[in-house]
Short mmCIF file of C-alpha atoms and ligand atoms in Angstrom, two decimals:
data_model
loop_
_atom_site.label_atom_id
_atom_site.label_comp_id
_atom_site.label_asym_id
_atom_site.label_seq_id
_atom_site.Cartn_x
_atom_site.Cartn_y
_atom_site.Cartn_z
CA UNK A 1 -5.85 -119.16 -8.25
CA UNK A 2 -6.51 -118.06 -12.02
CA UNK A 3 -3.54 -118.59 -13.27
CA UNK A 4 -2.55 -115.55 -15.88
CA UNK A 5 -3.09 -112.19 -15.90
CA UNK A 6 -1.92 -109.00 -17.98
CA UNK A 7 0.37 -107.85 -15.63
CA UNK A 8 0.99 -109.66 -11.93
CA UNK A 9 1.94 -106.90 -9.18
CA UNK A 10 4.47 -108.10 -6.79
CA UNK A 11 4.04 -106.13 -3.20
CA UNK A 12 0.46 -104.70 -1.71
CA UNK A 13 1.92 -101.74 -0.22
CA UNK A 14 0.72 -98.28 -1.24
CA UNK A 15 3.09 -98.22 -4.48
CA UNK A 16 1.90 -101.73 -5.57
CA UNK A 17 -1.84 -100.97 -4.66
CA UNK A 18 -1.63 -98.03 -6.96
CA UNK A 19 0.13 -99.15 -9.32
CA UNK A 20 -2.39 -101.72 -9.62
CA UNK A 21 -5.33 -99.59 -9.73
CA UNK A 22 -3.68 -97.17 -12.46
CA UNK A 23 -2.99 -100.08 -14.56
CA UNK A 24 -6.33 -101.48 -14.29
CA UNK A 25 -7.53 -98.03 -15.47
CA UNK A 26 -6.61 -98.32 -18.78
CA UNK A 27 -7.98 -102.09 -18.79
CA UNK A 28 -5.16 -104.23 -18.15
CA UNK A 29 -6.26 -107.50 -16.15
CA UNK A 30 -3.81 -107.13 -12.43
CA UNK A 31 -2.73 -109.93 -9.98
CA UNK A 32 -1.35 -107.86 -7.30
CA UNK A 33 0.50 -110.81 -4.74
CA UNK A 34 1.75 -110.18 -0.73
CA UNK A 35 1.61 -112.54 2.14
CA UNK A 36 0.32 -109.25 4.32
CA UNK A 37 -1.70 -106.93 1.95
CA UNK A 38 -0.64 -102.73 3.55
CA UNK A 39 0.94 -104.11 6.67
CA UNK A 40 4.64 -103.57 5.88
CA UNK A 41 6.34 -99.87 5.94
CA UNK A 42 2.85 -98.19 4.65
CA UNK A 43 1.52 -99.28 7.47
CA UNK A 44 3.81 -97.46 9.91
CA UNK A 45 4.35 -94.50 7.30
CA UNK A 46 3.20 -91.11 9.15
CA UNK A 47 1.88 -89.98 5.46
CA UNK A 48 3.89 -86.85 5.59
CA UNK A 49 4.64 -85.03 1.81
CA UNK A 50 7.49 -83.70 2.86
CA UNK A 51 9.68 -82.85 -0.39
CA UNK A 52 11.13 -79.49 1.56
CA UNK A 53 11.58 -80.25 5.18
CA UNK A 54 12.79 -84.04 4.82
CA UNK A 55 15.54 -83.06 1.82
CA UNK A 56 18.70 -83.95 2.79
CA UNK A 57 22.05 -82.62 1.70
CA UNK A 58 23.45 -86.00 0.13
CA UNK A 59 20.05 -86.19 -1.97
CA UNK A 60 19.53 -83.71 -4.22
CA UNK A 61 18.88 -85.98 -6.97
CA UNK A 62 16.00 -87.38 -5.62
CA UNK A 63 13.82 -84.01 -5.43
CA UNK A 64 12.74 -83.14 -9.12
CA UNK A 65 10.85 -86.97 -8.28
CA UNK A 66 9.83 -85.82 -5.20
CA UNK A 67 8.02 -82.14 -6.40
CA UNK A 68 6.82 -83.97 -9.32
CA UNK A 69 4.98 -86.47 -7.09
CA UNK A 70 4.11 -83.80 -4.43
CA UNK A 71 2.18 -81.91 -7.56
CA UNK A 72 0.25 -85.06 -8.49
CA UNK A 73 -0.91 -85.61 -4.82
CA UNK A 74 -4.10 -83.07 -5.23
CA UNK A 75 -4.98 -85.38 -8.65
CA UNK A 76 -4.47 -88.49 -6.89
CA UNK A 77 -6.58 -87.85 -3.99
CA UNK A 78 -9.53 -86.39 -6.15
CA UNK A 79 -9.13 -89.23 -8.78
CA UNK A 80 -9.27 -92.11 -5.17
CA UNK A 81 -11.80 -90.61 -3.33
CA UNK A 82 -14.06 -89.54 -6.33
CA UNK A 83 -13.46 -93.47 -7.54
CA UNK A 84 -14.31 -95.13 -4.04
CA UNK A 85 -16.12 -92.43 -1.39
CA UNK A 86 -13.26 -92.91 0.99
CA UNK A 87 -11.51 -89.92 2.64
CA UNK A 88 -7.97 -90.00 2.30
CA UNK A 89 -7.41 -87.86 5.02
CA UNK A 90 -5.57 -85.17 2.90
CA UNK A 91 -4.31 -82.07 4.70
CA UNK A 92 -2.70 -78.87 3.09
CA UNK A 93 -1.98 -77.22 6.11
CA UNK A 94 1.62 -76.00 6.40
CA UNK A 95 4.25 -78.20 8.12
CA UNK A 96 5.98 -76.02 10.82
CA UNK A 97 10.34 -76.77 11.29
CA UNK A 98 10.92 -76.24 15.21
CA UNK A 99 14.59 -76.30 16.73
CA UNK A 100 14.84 -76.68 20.46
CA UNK A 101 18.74 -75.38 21.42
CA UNK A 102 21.46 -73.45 19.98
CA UNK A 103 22.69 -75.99 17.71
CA UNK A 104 19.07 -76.81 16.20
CA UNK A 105 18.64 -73.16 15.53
CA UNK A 106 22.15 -73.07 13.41
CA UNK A 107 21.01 -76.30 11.64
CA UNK A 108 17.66 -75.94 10.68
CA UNK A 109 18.75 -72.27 9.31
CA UNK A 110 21.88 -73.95 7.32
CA UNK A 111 19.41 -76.23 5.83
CA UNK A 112 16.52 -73.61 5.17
CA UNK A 113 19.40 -71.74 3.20
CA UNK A 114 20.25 -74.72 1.30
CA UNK A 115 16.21 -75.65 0.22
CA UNK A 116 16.20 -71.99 -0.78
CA UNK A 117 19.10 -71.97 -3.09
CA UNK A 118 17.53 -75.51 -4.71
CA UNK A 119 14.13 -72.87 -5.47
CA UNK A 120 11.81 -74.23 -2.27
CA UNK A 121 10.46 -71.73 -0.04
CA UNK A 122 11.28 -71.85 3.77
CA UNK A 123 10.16 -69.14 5.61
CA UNK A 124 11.22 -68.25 8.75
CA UNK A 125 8.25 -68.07 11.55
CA UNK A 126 9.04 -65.68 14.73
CA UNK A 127 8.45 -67.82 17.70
CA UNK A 128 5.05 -65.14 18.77
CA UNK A 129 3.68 -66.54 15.35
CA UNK A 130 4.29 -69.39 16.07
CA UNK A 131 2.89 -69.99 19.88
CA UNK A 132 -0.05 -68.14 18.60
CA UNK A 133 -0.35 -70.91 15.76
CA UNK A 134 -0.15 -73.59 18.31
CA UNK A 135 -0.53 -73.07 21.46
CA UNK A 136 0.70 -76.51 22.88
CA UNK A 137 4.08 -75.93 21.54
CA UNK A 138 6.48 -75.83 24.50
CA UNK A 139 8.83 -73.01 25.77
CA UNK A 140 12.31 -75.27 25.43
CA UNK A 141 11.14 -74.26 21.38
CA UNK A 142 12.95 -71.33 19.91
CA UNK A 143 13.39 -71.54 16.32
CA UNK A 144 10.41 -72.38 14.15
CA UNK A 145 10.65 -72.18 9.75
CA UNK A 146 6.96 -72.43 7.97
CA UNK A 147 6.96 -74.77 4.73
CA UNK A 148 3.38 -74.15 2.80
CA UNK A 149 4.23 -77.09 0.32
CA UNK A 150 4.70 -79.85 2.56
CA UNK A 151 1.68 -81.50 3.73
CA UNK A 152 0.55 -85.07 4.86
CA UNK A 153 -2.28 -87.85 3.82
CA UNK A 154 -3.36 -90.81 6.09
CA UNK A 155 -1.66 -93.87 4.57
CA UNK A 156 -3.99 -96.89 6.31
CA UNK A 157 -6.64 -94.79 4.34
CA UNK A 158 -5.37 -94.62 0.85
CA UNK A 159 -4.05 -98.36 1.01
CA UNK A 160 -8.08 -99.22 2.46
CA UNK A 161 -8.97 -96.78 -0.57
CA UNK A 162 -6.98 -98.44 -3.10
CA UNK A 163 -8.08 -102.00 -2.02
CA UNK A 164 -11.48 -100.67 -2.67
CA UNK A 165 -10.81 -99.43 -6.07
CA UNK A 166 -8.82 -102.83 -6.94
CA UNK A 167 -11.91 -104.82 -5.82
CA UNK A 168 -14.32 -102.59 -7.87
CA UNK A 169 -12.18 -103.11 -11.01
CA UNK A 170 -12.20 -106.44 -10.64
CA UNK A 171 -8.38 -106.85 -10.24
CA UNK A 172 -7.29 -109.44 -7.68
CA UNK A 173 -5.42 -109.37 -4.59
CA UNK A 174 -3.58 -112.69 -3.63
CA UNK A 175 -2.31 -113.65 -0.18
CA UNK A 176 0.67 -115.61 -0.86
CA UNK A 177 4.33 -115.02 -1.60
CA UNK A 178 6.18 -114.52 -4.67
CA UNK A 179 9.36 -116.57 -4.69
CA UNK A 180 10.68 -116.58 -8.25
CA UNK A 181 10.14 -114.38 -11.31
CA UNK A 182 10.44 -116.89 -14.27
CA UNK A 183 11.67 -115.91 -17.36
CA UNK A 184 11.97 -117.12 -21.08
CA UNK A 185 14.45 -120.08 -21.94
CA UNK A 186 16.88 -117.44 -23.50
CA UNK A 187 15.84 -114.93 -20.11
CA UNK A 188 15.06 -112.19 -22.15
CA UNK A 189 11.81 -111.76 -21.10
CA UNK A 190 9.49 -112.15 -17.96
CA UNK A 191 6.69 -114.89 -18.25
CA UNK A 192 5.46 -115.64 -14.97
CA UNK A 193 5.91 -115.44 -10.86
CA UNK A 194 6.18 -118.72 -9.04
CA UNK A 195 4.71 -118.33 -5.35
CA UNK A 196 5.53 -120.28 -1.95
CA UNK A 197 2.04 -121.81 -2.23
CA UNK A 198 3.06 -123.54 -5.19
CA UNK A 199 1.05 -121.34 -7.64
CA UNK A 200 2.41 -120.11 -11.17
CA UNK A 201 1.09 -117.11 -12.44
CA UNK A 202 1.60 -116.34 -16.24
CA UNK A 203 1.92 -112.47 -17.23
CA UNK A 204 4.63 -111.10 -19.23
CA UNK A 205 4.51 -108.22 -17.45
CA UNK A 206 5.54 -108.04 -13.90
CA UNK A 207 5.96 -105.66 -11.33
CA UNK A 208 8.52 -105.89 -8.20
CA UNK A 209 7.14 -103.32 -5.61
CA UNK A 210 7.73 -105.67 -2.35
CA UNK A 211 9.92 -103.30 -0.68
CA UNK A 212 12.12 -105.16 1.19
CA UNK A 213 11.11 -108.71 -0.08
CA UNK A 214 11.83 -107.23 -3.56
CA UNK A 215 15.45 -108.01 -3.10
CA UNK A 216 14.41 -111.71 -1.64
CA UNK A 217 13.16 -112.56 -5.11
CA UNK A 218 15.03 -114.84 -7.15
CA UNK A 219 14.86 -115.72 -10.95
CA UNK A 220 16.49 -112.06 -12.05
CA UNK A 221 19.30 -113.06 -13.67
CA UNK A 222 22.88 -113.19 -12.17
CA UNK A 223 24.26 -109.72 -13.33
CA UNK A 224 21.73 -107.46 -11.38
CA UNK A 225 20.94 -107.26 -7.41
CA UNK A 226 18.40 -105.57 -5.88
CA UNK A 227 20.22 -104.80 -2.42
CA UNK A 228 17.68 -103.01 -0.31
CA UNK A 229 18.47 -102.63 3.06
CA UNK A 230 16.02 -102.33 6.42
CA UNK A 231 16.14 -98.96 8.66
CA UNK A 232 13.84 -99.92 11.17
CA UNK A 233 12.03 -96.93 13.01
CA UNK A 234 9.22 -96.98 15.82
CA UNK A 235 6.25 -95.61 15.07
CA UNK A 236 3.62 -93.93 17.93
CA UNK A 237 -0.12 -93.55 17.76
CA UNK A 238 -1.43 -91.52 20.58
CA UNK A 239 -5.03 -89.91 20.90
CA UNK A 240 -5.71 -87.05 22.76
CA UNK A 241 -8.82 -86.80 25.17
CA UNK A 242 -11.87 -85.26 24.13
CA UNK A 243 -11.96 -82.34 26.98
CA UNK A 244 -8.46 -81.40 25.13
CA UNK A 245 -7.99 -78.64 22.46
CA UNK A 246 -7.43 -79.44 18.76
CA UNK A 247 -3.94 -80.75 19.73
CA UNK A 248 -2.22 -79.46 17.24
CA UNK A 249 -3.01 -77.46 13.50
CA UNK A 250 -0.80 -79.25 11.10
CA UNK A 251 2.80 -81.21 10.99
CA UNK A 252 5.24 -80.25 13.02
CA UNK A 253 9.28 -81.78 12.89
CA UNK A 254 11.52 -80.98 15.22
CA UNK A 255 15.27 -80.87 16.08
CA UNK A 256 15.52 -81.55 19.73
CA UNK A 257 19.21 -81.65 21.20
CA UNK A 258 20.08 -82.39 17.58
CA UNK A 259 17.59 -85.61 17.13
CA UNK A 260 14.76 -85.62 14.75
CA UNK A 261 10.73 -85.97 15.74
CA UNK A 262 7.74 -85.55 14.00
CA UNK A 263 4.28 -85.08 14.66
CA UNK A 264 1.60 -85.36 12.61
CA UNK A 265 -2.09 -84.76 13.71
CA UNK A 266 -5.01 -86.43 12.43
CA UNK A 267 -8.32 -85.20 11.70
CA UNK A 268 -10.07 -87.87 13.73
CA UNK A 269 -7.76 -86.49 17.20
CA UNK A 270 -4.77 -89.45 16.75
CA UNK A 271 -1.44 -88.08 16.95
CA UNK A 272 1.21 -90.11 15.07
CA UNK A 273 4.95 -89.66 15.97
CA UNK A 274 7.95 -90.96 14.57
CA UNK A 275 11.36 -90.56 13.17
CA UNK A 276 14.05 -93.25 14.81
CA UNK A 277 16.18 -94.49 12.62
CA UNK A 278 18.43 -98.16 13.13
CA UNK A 279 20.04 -100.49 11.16
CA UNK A 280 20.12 -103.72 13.70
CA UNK A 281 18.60 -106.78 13.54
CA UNK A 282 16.04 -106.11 15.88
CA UNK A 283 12.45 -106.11 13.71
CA UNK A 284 10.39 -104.95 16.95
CA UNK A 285 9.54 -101.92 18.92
CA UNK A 286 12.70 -100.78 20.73
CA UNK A 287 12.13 -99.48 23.72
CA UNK A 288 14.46 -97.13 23.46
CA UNK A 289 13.32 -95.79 20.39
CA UNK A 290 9.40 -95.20 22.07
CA UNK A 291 11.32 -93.59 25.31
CA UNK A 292 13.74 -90.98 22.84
CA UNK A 293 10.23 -90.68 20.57
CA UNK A 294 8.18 -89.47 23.95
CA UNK A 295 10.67 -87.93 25.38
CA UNK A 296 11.83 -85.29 22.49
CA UNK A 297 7.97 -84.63 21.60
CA UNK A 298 7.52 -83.68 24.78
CA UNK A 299 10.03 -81.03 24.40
CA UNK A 300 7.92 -80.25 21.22
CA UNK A 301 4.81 -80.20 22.83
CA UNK A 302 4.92 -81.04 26.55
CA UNK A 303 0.90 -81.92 26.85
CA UNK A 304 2.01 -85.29 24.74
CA UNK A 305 2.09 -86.51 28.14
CA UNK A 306 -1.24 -86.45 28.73
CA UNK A 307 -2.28 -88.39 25.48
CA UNK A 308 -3.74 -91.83 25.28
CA UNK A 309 -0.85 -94.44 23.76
CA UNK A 310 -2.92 -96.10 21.26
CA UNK A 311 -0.16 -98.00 19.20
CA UNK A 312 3.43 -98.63 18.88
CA UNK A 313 5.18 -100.38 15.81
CA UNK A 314 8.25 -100.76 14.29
CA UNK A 315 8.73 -101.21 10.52
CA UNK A 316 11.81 -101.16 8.20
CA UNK A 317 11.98 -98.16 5.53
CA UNK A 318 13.30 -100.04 2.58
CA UNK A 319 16.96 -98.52 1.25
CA UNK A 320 19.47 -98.94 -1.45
CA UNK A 321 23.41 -98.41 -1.30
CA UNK A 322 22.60 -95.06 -2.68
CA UNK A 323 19.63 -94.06 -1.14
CA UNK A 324 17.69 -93.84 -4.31
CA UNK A 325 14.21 -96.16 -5.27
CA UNK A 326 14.82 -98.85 -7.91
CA UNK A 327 12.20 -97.60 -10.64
CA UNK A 328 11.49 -98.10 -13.73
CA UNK A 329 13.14 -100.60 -16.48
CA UNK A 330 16.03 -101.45 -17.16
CA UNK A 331 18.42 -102.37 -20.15
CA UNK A 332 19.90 -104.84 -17.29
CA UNK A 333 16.92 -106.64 -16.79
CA UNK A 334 14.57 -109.29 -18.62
CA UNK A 335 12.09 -107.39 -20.48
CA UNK A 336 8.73 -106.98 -18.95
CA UNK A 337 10.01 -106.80 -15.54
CA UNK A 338 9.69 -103.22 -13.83
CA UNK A 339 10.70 -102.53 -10.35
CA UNK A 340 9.32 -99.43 -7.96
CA UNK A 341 11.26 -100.35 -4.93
CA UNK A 342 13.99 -99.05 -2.04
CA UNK A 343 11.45 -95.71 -1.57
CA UNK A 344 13.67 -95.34 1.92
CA UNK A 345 11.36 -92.19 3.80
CA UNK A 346 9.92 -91.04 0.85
CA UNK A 347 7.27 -94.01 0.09
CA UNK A 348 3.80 -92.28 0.42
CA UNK A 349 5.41 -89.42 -1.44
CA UNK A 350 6.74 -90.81 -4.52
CA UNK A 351 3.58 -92.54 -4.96
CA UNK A 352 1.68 -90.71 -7.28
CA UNK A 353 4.52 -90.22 -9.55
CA UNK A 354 6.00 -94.15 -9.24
CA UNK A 355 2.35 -95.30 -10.19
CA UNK A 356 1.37 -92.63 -12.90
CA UNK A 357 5.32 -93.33 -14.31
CA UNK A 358 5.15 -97.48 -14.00
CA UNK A 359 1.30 -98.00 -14.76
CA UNK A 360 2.16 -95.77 -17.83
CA UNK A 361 4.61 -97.78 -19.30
CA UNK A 362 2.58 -100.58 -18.55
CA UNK A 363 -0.41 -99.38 -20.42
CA UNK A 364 1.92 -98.02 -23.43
CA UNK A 365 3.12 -101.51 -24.14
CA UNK A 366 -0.45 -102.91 -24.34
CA UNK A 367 -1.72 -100.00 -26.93
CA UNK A 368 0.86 -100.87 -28.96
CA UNK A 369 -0.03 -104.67 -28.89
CA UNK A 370 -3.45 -103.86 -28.98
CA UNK A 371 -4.07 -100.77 -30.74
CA UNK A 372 -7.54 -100.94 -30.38
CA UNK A 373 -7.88 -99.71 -26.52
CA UNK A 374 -8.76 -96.41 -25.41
CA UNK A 375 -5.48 -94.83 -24.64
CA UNK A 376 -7.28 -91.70 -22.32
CA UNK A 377 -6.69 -93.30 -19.03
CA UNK A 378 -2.63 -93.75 -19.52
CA UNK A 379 -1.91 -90.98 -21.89
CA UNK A 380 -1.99 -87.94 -20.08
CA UNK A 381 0.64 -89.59 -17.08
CA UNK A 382 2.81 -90.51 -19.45
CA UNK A 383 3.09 -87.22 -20.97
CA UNK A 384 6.22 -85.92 -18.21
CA UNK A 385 8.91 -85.32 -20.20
CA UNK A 386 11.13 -83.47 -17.43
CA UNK A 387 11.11 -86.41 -15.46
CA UNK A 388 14.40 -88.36 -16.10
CA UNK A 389 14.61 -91.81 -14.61
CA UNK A 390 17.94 -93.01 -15.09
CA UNK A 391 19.53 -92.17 -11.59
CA UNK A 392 16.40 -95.10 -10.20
CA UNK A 393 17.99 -97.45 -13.14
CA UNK A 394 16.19 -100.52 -11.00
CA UNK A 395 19.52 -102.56 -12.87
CA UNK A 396 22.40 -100.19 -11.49
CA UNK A 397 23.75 -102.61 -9.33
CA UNK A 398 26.04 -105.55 -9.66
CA UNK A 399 25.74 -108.98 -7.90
CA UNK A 400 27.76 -108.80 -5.15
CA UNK A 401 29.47 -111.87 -6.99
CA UNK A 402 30.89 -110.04 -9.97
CA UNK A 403 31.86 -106.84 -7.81
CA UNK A 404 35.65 -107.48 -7.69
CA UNK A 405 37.48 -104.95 -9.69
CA UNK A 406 34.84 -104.20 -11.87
CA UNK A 407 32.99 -102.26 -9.05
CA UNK A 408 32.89 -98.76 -10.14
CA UNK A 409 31.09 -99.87 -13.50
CA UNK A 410 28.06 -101.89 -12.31
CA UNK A 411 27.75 -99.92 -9.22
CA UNK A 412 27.92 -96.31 -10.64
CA UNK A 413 26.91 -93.99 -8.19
CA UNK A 414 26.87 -96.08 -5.29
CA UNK A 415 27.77 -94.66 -2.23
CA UNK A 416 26.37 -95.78 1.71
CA UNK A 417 24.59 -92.81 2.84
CA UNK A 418 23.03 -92.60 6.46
CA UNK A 419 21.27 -88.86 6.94
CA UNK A 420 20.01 -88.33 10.12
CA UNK A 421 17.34 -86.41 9.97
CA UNK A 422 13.79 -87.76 9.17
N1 LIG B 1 9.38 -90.26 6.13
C1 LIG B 1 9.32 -90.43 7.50
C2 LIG B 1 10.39 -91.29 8.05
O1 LIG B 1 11.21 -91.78 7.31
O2 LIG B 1 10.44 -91.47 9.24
#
């Protein structure tokens, strides 16, 4: 392996894959490292942009991120599929809100009134609009809210997309496994990544986006953690037969009995559906999870039945204590080391805005030590102002050796937050 690079990526999920290629962009030299380039959570991820209908009451602070990321999906997508001739499988069709009983209907309208006071724009569908809108939607549905800004993309696509990009500007993607960040003598500063195949690779810039593994990495420094946690879901890919209508017009989530499903057509006839959420140890498909999955979209949409199961998978959304990504820098931290990690359901989303944000920063520091670059590629990313970073501080929490009494101070914030609905 070539041994040094200007900036080593750590993690080829969709955040590391782009913020790979946007740092390449403005002509930094990127190792991007994984033992399974795109086949952790972007693999499962349904690819819905879902800033209104998956806000949740405990995470308000999360969604000036989230609508800044949801306005740079149209750029990103242009900027991809212009750069490699992929399709990205980019739909801006509405995502429809459906409630099954009583109970749905009272929730789903407490939360509509709640993403209206925030400024986001539920409207409420009659059910006639709505059967006429999709016909395969059963009648156990009778509540149904429209949301024109949410819309989905086709993660396997961008992540093939972005591999394609990497390989046309000539940055590298490594099979291996990162074990160690190593720093200066004094650990002020990042200098390389050691890997489980015995390779060093010199940058001194370095990038944790390993989701999970991010918090297996070792060579941080003793006063910071990164304590992501797994919430496994199953994941469905079904296909519907050729003799069968479009199956359904855009993304619809549900409430059924007070459980959360999604469904989100493709253009190519797969159906993917998800939303189970567990903490266990148990990395595989559940079969419970695939039985409450079919079960509640059938309520949804009761000619699910008759669909072709293509797939089933289970990945783990990656999590922190407070339910907010690790992003950014951090005064905490060696410098040169930036983490975009713990995106919990909002991965594919944040996206844009994690790789414009990180790649920026990236490409900042090099102007400045080389002031002779072209600056046009990172410049106008780096230009968001009204983004403010600090409640991501990738450094805001302790080692859970030092948290005795000093908890409230190098955990600020932190608070265990399971919301149901996703
Ligand atoms: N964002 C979809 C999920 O978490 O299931």
């Amino acid at each position: 392996m070539q041994n040094s690079s200007d900036v080593v990526v750590v993690g080829a999920g969709i955040v590391g894959l782009s913020i790979a290629w946007r740092a390449s962009q403005c002509g930094l030299s990127v190792t991007v490292i994984d033992p399974s380039p795109a086949e952790g959570a972007s693999r499962a991820a349904a690819g819905m942009l879902a800033a209104t209908s998956e806000l949740t009451y405990q995470e308000t602070d999360l969604l000036a991120l989230n609508l800044a990321s949801m306005r740079r999906w149209p750029g990103f997508v242009t900027d991809l599929e212009e750069a490699t001739g992929h399709r990205l499988g980019y739909s801006t069709s509405p995502t429809l809100v459906v409630g099954a009983d009583a109970a749905d209907r009272a929730t789903l309208a407490d939360l509509a009134e709640f993403q209206a006071k925030l400024g986001l724009s539920p409207s409420r569908l009659p059910i006639s609009e709505l059967r006429q809108r999709e016909p395969l939607i059963g009648p156990a549905i009778t509540s149904a809210w429209q949301i024109d800004a949410d819309h989905h993309v086709d993660p396997r696509r961008v992540t093939t997309a972005l591999r394609a990009a990497l390989c046309q500007a000539g940055a590298r993607i490594v099979t291996d496994r990162v074990l160690r960040v190593i720093c200066s003598s004094d650990r002020s500063s990042v200098r390389a990544v050691a890997t489980a195949a015995g390779q060093t690779v010199h940058a001194d810039r370095v990038v944790l986006a390993a989701g999970l593994g991010t918090g297996r990495i070792s060579g941080i420094g003793d006063a910071v953690s990164f304590p992501i946690r797994a919430v496994h879901g199953e994941i469905l890919r079904l296909r519907a037969p050729a003799s069968m209508p479009a199956f359904l017009a855009g993304t619809v989530r549900a409430s059924v009995h007070s459980r959360p499903v999604y469904l989100v057509p493709r253009d190519n006839g797969e159906i993917v559906i998800g939303a189970t959420s567990r903490e266990d140890e148990n990395e595989g498909v559940a079969a419970g999870g695939v039985y409450q999955l079919l079960r509640d979209a059938q309520v949804v949409a009761p000619a699910v039945g008759e669909l072709e199961l293509t797939e089933s998978l289970a990945r783990a959304r990656p999590s922190t204590p407070d339910n907010r990504p690790l992003l950014g820098t951090s005064a905490n931290l060696p410098e040169g080391l930036v983490v975009a990690a713990g995106f919990f359901r909002h991965g594919i989303l944040l996206t844009p805005v994690a790789s414009d944000l990180v790649a920026a920063g990236l490409c900042d520091a090099q102007l400045t030590a080389e002031p002779g670059l072209d600056p046009s590629a990172a410049e106008p990313r780096s230009r968001d102002a009204a983004i403010d970073l600090t409640p991501f501080d990738p450094g805001r929490f302790g080692h859970p050796s030092l948290e005795t009494d000093l908890e409230p101070a190098t955990m600020p914030g932190a608070q265990h937050v399971h919301p149901s609905h996703g």
